[in-house]
Amino acid sequence: MGFINKLMHLVRGESGAPTMAPDTAAGPRIIPRDQHGISRRDISDNALKVLYRLKDAGYQAYLVGGGVRDLLLGGQPKDFDIATDAHPEQVHKLFRNSILIGRRFRLVHVRFGREIIEVATFRANHSSDNNGTQARQSANGMLTRDNVYGTVDEDALRRDFTINAMYYNIDGFTIHDFANGAEDIQSRTIRMIGDPYERYREDPVRMLRAIRFAAKLDFHIADQTGDPIDELGHLLQPIPAARMFEEILKLFLAGQGEATYELLQDYNLFRYLFPATQAAIAADQSETQLVENFIIRALRNSDERISHGKSVTPAFLLAALLWAPLQARMAKIRNMPPVPALHQAAQDVIQEQVQSTSIPRRFSTPMKEIWDMQLRLPRRHGNRAQQLLDNKRFRAGYDFLLIREASGEPLQGLGEWWTRFQYASEEQRLEMSKELGKAPRPKRKRKPANNDQQDRGSQA
Ligand code: ATP
Ligand code: MG
């Protein structure tokens, strides 16, 4: 019920949000317990345990970040993060079930079975570091280490967006709003704390985070926050491929993949995530924009699966996102039968992609199998169709085929054929195979005078 209304009443911000960086000299706005909608019932028991134990040991303890934001929006937080003035070693001592992790950020993970509560010590921005050893900034302004402890006020200001800098205090159940986050929640705005140019230079991944939250929460990005992105997008290039991979999973597998994709294109960032795919989109001459159409349908398909509680695998999505580059690459390979050509192209495309985002083998292997299926699904003669049904990638390969067909690729009813085949009786299946007629002879290319072995393997 009316959290937002209560907040609106509280901020009385008429038309709106401030355009300037938030004024923090006055300290946080404190929203009392009866004027916000967060109750202890909404917070996981384990997070409450951690908050109380810190408080009882004499430390400050706040719930912060996405947990507070999502509760204020009436949603279900993915996880609960806690911020405290206790140092990591002190936190670790309080919880036997905890471990110290991280180098870039030193954190404590308190484990309760499958649930992990992350506890971070308040940090200050690098600029308030006066001995210069704890925080490091590279020549281009990027933060490389960030371990300067600070006060809660300082901790709030080094966070990315105003809506992520609201702190729920276990001592009194108030919310401390350091950057006018309540107003921005009310007006559904993603707004960077501080100077956006500087904050993106410190950590370019914040550009992707702006887009992720805008899509996930259906918020708009404030002009000042969005404007620098076009100019600074290239700063994503040197970000380690492993971190980029983590980000693309969050971008595309959180249920708002289609909206996220559209925003990434609007802000010209998609090209830094999937350069070869962007090139294929740009080169696409088809009237129906086949390449992009396919990507959008694949993302929509995953979004729908997620909203129905079905599983989605990164492999399927990556296979879809890199399908166009794969075909472009295959078209350039000459004198090789389709299967080895596909394997060669797959290897090339993946090798190129891992310059931008890593792809762990546990995903690249099934990706290749999904692609492989696309060559096998047309070959249904004899008892092949029946055998394909038993292939462990049949389902994914078939789903992939349906999306290709729906996006306008001319496949002569292949997807529809497979749909019928799956639901057919044994007799009907035999009949369907028969109707296909004899397997066509593979087309042999005339052997070029001095290029030998390769054609010989073609026995489709
Ligand atoms: P969700 O977990 O739903 O994706 P979140 O806001 O909790 O959203 P996390 O990545 O879990 O996001 O980070 C927790 C909090 O840490 C954020 O709310 C933000 O305050 C801060 N934070 C995370 N990443 C950054 C960053 N790159 N720059 C500044 N602050 C960050
Ligand atoms: Mg979180």
PDB file of C-alpha atoms in Angstrom, residues 178 234 316 323 430:
ATOM      1  CA  PHE A 178      21.402  11.100   1.641  1.00  0.00           C
ATOM      2  CA  HIS A 234      34.171   3.731 -25.265  1.00  0.00           C
ATOM      3  CA  PHE A 316      20.819 -19.806 -25.484  1.00  0.00           C
ATOM      4  CA  TRP A 323      23.979 -15.828 -34.529  1.00  0.00           C
ATOM      5  CA  LEU A 430       6.752 -42.547 -40.255  1.00  0.00           C
TER       6      LEU A 430
END
